XYZ file of C-alpha atoms in Angstrom:
567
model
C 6.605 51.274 -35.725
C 9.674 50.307 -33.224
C 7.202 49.681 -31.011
C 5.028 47.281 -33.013
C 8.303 45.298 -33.898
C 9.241 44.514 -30.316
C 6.054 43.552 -29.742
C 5.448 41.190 -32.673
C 9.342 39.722 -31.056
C 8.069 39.454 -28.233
C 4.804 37.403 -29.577
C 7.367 35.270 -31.062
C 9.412 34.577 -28.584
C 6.270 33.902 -26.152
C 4.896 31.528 -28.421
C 8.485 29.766 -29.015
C 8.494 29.816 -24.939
C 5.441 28.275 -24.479
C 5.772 25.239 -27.125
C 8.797 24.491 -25.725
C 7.288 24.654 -22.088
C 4.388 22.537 -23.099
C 7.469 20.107 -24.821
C 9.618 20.436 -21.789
C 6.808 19.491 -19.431
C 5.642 16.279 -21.128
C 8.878 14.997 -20.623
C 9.129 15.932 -17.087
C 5.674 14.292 -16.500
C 6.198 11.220 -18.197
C 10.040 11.000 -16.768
C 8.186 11.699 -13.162
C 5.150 9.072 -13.675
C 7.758 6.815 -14.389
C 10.407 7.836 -11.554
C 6.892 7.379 -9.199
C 6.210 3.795 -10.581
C 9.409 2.485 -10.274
C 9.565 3.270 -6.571
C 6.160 1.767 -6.440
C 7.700 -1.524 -7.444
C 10.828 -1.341 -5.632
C 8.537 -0.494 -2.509
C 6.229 -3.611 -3.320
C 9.069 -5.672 -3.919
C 11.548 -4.851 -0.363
C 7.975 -5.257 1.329
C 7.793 -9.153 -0.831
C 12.314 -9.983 0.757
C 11.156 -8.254 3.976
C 8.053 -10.604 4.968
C 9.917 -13.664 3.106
C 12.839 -13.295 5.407
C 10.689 -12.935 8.348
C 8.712 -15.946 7.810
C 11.857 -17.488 7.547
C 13.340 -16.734 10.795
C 9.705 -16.711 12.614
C 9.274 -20.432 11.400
C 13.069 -21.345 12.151
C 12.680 -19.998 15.499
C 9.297 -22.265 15.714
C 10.705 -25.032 14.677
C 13.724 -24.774 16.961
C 11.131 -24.151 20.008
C 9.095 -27.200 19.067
C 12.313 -29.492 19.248
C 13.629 -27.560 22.614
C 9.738 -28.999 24.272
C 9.940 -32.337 23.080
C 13.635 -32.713 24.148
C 12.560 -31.396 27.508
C 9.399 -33.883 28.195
C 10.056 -36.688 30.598
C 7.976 -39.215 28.299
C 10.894 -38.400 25.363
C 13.622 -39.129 28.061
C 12.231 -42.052 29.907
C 11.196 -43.986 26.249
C 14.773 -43.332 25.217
C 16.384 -44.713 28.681
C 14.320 -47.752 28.137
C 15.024 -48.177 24.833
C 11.286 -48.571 24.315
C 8.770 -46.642 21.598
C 5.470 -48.086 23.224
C 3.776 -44.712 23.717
C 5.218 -42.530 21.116
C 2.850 -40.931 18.947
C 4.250 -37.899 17.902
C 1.610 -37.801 14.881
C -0.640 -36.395 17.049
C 1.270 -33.687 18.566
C 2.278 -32.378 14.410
C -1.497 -32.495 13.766
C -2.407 -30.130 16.655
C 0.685 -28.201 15.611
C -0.626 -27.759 12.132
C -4.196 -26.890 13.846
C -2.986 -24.056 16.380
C 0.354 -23.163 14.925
C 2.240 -21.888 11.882
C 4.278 -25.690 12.084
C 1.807 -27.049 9.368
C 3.322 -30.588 7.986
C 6.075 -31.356 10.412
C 7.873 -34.393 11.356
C 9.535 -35.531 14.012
C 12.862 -38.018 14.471
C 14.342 -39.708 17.824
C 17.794 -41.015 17.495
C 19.851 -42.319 20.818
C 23.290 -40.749 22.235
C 24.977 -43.628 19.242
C 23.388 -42.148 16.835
C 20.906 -45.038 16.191
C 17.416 -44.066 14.814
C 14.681 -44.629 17.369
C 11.825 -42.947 16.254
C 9.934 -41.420 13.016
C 7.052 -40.029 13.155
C 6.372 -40.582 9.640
C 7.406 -44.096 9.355
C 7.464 -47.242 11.448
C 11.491 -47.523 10.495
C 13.866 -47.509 13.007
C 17.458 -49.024 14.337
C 19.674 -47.727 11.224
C 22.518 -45.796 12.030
C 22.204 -42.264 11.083
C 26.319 -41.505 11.398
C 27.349 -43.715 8.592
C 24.839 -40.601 6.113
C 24.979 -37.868 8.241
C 27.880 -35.871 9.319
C 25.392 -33.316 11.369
C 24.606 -36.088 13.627
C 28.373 -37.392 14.489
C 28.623 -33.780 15.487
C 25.670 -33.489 17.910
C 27.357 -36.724 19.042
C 30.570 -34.875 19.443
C 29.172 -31.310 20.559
C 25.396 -31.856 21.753
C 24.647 -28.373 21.196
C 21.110 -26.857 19.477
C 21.035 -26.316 16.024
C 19.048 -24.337 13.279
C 19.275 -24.721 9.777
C 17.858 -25.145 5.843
C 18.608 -27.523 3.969
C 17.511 -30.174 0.668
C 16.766 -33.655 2.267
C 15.334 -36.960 0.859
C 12.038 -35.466 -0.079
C 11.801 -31.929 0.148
C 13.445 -28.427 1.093
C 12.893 -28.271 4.683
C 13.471 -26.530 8.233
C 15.187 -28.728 10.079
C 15.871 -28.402 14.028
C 18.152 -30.703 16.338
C 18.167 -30.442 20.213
C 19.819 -32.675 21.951
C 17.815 -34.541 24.446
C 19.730 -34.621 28.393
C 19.114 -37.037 32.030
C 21.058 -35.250 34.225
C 23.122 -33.037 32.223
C 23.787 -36.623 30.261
C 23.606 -36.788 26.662
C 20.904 -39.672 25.760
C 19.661 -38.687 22.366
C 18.866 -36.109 20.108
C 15.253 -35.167 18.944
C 14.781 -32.987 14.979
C 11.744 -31.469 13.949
C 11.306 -31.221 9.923
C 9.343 -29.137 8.583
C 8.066 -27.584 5.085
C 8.055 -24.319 3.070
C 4.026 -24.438 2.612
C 3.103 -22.303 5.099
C 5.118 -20.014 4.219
C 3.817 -20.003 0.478
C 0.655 -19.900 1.755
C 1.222 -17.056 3.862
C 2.966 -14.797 1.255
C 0.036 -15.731 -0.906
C -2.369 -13.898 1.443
C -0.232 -11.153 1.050
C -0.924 -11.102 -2.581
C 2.183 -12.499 -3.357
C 2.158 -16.251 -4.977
C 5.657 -17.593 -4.607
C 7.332 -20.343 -6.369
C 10.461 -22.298 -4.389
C 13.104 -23.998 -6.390
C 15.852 -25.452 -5.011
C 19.298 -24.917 -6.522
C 20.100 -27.553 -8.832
C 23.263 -28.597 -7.030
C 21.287 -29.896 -4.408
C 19.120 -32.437 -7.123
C 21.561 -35.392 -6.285
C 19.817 -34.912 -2.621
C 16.202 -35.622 -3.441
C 16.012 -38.937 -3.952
C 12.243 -38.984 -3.482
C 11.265 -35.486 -4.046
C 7.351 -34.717 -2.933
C 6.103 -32.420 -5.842
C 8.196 -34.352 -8.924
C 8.053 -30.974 -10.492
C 11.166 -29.699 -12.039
C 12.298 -26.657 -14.450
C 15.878 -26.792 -15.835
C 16.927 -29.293 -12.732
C 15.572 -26.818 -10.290
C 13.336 -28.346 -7.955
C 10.007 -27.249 -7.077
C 9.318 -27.522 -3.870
C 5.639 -26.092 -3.495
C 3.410 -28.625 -2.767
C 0.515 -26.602 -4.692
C 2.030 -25.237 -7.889
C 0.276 -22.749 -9.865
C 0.799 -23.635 -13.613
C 0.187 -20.057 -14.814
C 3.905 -19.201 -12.464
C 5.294 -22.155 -13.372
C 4.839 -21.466 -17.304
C 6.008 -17.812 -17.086
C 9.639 -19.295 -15.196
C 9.965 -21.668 -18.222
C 9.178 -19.561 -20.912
C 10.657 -15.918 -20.023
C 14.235 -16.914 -19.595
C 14.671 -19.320 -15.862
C 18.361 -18.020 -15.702
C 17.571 -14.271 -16.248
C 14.460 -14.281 -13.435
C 17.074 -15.826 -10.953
C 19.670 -13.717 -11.492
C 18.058 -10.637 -11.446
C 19.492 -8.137 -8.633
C 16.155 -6.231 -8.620
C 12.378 -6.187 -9.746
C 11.866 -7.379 -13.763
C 8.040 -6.166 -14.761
C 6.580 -9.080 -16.850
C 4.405 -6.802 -19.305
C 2.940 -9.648 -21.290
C 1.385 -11.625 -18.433
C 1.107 -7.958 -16.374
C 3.060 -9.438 -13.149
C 6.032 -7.920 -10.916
C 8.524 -10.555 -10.755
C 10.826 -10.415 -7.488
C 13.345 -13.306 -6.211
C 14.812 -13.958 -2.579
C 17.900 -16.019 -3.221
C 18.893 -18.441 0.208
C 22.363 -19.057 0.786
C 23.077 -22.215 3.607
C 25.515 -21.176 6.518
C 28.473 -21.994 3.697
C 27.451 -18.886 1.620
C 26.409 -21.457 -0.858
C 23.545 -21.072 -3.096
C 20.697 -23.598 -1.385
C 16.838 -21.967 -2.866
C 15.495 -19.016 -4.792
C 12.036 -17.507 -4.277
C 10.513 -16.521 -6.831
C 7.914 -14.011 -5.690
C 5.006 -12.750 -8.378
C 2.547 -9.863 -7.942
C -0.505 -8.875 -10.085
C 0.432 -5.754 -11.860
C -3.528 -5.217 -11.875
C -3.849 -5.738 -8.065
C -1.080 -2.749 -7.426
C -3.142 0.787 -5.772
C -1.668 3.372 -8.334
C -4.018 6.366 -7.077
C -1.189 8.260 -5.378
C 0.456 8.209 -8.838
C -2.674 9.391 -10.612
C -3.282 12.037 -8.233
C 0.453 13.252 -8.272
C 0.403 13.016 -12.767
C -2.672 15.170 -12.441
C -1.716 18.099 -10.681
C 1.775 18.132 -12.808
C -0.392 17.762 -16.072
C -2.112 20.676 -14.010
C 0.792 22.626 -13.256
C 2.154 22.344 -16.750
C -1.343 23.384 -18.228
C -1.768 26.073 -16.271
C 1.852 27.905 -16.661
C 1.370 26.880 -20.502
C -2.126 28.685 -20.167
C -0.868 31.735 -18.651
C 2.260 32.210 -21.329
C -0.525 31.665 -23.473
C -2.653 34.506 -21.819
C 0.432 36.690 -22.010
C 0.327 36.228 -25.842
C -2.853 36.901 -26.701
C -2.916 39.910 -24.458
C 0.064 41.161 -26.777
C -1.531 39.846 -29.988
C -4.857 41.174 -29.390
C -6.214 44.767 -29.225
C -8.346 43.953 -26.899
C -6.084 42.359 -24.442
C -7.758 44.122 -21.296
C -11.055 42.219 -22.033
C -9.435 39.720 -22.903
C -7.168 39.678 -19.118
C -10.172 40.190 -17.723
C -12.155 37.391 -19.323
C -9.288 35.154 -18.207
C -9.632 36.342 -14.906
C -12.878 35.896 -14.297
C -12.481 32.163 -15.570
C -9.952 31.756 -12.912
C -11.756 32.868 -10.224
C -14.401 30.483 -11.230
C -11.974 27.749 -11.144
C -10.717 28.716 -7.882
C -13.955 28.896 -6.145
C -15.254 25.829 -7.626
C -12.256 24.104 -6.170
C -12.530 25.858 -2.609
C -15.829 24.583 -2.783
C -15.021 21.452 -3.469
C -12.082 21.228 -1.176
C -14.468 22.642 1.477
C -16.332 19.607 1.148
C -13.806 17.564 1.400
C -12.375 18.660 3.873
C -15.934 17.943 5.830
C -15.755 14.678 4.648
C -12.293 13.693 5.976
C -13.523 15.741 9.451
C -16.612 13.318 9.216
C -14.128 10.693 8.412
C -11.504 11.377 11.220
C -14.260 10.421 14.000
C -17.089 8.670 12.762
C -16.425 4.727 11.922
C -16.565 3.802 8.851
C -18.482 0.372 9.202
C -20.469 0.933 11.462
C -21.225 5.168 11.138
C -20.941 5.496 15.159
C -18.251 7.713 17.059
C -15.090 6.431 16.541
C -12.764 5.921 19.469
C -10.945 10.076 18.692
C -14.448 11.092 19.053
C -15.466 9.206 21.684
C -12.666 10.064 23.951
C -13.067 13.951 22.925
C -17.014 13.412 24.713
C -16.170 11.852 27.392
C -13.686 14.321 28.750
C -16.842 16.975 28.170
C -19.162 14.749 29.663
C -16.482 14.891 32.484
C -16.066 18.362 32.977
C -20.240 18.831 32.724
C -20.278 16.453 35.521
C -17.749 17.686 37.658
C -19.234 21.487 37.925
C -22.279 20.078 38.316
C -21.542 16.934 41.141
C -23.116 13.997 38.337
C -21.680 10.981 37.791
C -20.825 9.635 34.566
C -21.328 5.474 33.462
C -18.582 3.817 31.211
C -19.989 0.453 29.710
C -16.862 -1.165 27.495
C -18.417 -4.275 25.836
C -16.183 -7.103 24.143
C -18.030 -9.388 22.032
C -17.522 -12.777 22.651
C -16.557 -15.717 20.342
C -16.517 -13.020 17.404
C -12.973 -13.929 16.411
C -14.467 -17.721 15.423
C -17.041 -16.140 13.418
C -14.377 -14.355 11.766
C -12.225 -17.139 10.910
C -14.831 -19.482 10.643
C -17.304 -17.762 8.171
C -14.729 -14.816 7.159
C -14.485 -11.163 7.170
C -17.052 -9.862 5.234
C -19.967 -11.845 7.517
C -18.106 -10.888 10.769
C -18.434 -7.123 9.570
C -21.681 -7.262 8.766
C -22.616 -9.137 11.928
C -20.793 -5.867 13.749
C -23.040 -3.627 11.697
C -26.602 -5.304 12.500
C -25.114 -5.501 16.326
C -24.697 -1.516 16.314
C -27.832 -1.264 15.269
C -29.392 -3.247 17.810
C -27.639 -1.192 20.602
C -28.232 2.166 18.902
C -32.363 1.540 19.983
C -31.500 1.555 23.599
C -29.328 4.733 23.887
C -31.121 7.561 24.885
C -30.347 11.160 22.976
C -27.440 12.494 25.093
C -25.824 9.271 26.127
C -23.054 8.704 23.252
C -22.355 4.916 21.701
C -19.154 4.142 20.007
C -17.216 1.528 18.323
C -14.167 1.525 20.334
C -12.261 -1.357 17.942
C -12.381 -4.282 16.721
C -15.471 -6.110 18.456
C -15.390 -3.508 21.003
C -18.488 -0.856 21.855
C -18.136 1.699 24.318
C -21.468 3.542 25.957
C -21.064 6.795 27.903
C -24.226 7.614 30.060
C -24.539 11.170 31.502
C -25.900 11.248 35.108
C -27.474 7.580 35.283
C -28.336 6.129 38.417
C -27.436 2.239 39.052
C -31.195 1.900 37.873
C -30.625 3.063 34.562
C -27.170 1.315 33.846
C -28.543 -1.761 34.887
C -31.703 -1.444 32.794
C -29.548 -1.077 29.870
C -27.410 -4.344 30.788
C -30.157 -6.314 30.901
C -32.025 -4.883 27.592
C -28.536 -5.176 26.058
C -27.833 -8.515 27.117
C -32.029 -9.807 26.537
C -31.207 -8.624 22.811
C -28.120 -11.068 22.246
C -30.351 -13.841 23.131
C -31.861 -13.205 19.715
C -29.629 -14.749 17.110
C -28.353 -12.438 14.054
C -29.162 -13.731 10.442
C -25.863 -12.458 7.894
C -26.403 -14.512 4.296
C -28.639 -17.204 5.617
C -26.645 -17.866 8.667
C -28.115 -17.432 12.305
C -24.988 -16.687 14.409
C -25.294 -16.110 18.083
C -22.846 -13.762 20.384
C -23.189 -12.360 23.495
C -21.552 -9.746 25.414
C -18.751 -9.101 28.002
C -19.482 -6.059 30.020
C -17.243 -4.023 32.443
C -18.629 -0.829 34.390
C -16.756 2.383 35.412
C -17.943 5.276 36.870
C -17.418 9.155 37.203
C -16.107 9.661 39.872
C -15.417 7.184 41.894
C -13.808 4.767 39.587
C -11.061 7.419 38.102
C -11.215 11.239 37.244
C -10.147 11.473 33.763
C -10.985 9.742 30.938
C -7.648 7.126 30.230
C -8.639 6.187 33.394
C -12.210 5.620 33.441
C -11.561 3.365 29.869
C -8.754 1.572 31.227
C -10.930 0.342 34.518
C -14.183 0.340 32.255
C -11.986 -2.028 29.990
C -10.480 -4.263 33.129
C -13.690 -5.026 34.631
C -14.832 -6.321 31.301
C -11.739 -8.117 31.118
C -12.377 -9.974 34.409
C -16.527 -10.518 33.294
C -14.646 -12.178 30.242
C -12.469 -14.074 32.388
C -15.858 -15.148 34.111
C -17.697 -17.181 31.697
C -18.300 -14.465 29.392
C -21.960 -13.051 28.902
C -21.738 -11.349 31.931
C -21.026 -7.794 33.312
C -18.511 -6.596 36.317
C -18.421 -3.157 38.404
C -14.767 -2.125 38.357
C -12.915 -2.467 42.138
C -9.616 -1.531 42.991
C -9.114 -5.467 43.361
C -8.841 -5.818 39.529
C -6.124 -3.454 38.907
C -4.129 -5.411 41.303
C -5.306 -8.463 39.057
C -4.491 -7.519 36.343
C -0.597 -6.618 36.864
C -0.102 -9.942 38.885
C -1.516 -11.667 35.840
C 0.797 -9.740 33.575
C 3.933 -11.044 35.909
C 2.705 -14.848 36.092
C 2.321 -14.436 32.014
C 6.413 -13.225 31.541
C 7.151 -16.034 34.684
C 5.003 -18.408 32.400
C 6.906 -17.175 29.180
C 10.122 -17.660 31.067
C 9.566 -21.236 31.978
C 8.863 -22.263 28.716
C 11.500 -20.995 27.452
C 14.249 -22.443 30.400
C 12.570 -25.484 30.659
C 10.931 -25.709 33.850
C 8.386 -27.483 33.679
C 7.790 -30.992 33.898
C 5.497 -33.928 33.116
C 4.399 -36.657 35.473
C 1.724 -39.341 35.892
C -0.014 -40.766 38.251
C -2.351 -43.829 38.383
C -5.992 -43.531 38.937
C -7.227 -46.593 41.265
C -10.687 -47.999 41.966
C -11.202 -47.947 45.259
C -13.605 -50.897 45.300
C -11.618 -53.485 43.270
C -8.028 -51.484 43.770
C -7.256 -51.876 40.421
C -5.733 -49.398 38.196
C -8.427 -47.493 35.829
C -6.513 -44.682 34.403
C -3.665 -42.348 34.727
C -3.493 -38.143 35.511
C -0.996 -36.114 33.534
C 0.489 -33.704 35.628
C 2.418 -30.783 34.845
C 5.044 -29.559 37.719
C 6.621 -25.854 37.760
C 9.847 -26.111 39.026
C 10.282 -22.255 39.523
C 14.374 -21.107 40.593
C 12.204 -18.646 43.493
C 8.627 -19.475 44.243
């Protein structure tokens, strides 16, 4: 009878241990799932300040480079010693800028060593003196020195560089280059992150003729495209509680992350706030899914086993019982090994096959060439390299987007799978790049498979209705004359494609010794080249271009000289 009565306690206190395990562990979870997804935010939103402030101080630093190679071009200097615009059309230079460079909507002013405007770009204005509004510009007077900074003007929140512009190590002028926040809106946005920029209302006595006329509570906006869905969620859920927040704030009603970047000028003074917004829906949870399941598991399954402990005390039968429980388990576990069995397949599969294109990846690649190496070396074969570059497939890309250029990759594997023989290996190396290994081919054989290769580009490739055309750049290593291990064979394979490239494109090149040497005195002229640009040594000159037969002038060359310290 003791007996039964310290086991019917102990039933109790199982079952009491259990509920409040199963209690307990709820908590934990839903404390945990929460813990997870706030670090989820706080992730996304350092990620939203970090690229901000980068694409701040990469356009800064653009827009200071821009003014340093207009201050340094002999056109700028001469018009300025002649006191003479004819010439000037900076508009042209901001529109290639916004073409080929992250400087989209700039503007440019020339003002002379009094301070007297010379030039705008965007207006035909000129000869008012800029000292009697503009301290900055007594100063470069005073101290002709570079400067960098952000700052509210006339019409807009803007970049704004100044360089002053030297004859001889003689101040003549000074050149700025103005330029807007767009870009860098636009950029965030293909982050995912729309951002709204609204200038401290401190600074609204400095617009006079603000671009956007948009306001909210005296704040400026300064976007030139303004998304009214944003805009309505500042005004309506509290302006002064979104700018002041020190971290995240989770709009639940309209399901967005809400972030802001405040910018401060070189004063410490409050100058713009970004207001950064992320679609709650557009934020990958899985990792948070998969780590709530296995504690929902973990709690089930030591709340299943206190369980199992009770009935085995509750039930005369408890050994069946065990042993039914058992058996369950085991099922469980071998269904799972199975499963992670196959998964573990499918990440192997994963781990070297592409996943676009379903050949040998570049791990898997490497791993066969290095046995097609060793084959070859016991038995005195060669092995072929062919690295092929696609060419023009970046214009596809940003011409007719992502989607067609990977489905133009796709069809383009499966053209070249047809001419590989079983044995030989193809992979997608990267990007547009294929690599071929061929076991013990002849010259014969490799060039066959050039010329089948390069007769099937002719054809053009139809992706949604549109025929696109791209050839091939091919370079050719071999085992082992061309390098003995497999870095080696891929880097020459890869520099005689380079130089085919460099050709004309749509043609192939042997590697030689000759390129290697090439190829590093190209890498030194690039940092010389990078070098000059950035100390100025280059220069611009013109020269007429005369008839001979009527010794008249026709035309004129532009020239650009390289005044290099050494060479």
């Amino acid at each position: 009878m003791a007996k039964l009565k310290h086991v019917s306690s102990l039933q109790r206190t199982l079952m009491f241990v259990s509920a409040l395990w199963l209690v307990l562990g709820s908590l934990f979870i839903n404390y945990k799932v929460s813990d997870l997804r706030c670090e989820k935010y706080k992730e996304i939103s350092a990620d939203m300040q970090n690229r901000l402030k980068s694409l701040i101080k990469e356009k800064q630093e653009a827009t200071l480079v821009v003014s340093f190679a207009i201050a340094n071009n002999q056109t700028i200097r001469d018009a300025l010693l002649k006191n003479s615009v004819s010439g000037l059309d900076l508009d042209k230079f901001s529109d290639e800028l916004s073409k080929y460079t992250s400087l989209q909507n700039s503007w440019f002013q020339l003002s002379n060593h009094n301070g007297i405007s010379f030039y705008r770009s965007w207006t035909d204005k000129r000869g008012d003196d800029l000292k009697a509004i503009r301290k900055d510009i007594i100063e470069m007077i005073k101290n002709p020195v570079p400067t960098s900074s952000i700052s509210p003007g006339l019409f807009n929140l803007t970049f704004k560089a100044m360089v002053p512009i030297l004859e001889d190590d003689r101040y003549i002028g000074t050149v700025e280059t103005i330029s807007n926040f767009d870009s860098i809106a636009k950029k965030m946005q293909e982050r995912g992150y729309n951002t709204l920029i609204l200038v401290d209302k401190s600074h609204k006595r400095l617009l006079l003729d603000p671009s956007s006329k948009s306001y909210i509570d005296d704040y400026y906006l300064a976007n030139s495209y303004i998304e009214t869905e944003h805009a309505e969620i500042i005004k309506n859920e509290a302006l002064k509680y979104v700018l002041n927040q020190d971290s995240y704030h989770i709009d639940e009603k309209h399901e967005h992350l809400i972030n802001t970047y405040r910018l401060h000028d070189k004063m410490g003074n409050k100058l713009a706030y970004f207001v950064m917004f992320k679609d709650l829906k557009e934020i990958d949870f899985s990792d948070l899914s998969r780590t709530q399941d296995s504690l929902i598991l973990f709690v089930v399954s030591i709340f299943l086993f206190l369980l199992g402990i009770y009935y085995f005390l509750y039930n005369k039968k408890q050994k069946e019982q065990i042993e039914d429980i058992n058996n369950y388990l085991e099922r469980k576990v071998q269904i799972r090994n199975k499963a992670l069995i196959k998964q573990s397949k499918k990440l192997e599969h994963a781990s070297q096959y592409d996943s676009l294109t379903k050949l040998p990846n570049r791990t898997l690649l490497i791993n066969k060439l290095k046995k097609s190496i060793e084959k070859a070396r016991k038995n005195t074969q060669k092995v072929t390299i062919l690295f092929l570059d696609l060419d023009r497939f970046k214009e596809i890309n940003d011409t007719y987007s992502h989607e067609v250029g990977d489905t133009l990759l796709k069809k383009i594997a499966d053209k070249l799978k047809r001419f590989i023989d079983e044995g030989d290996t193809i992979a997608r190396f990267g990007g547009d790049e294929f690599t071929i290994i061929l076991n013990n081919a002849d010259d014969t054989k490799t060039m066959e498979l050039v010329a089948n290769i390069t007769d099937a580009m002719h054809d053009a490739v139809t992706v949604d209705n549109l025929r696109l055309h791209t050839t091939f750049s091919i370079g050719i290593s071999t085992f082992p004359q061309d390098g003995e291990s497999a870095d080696i064979l891929l880097r020459n394979a890869d520099t005689a494609m380079f130089e085919a490239k460099s050709s004309g494109k749509n043609r192939y090149k042997f590697y030689n010794t000759k390129m290697t040497e090439l190829a590093f005195e190209r890498v030194l002229l690039e940092s010389n080249l990078r070098k000059a640009i950035k100390e100025g040594e280059f220069e611009a000159y013109f020269q007429p271009k005369i008839d001979a037969s009527t010794e008249k002038v026709i035309g004129l060359e532009a020239l650009i000289r390289w005044r290099h310290p050494e060479l």
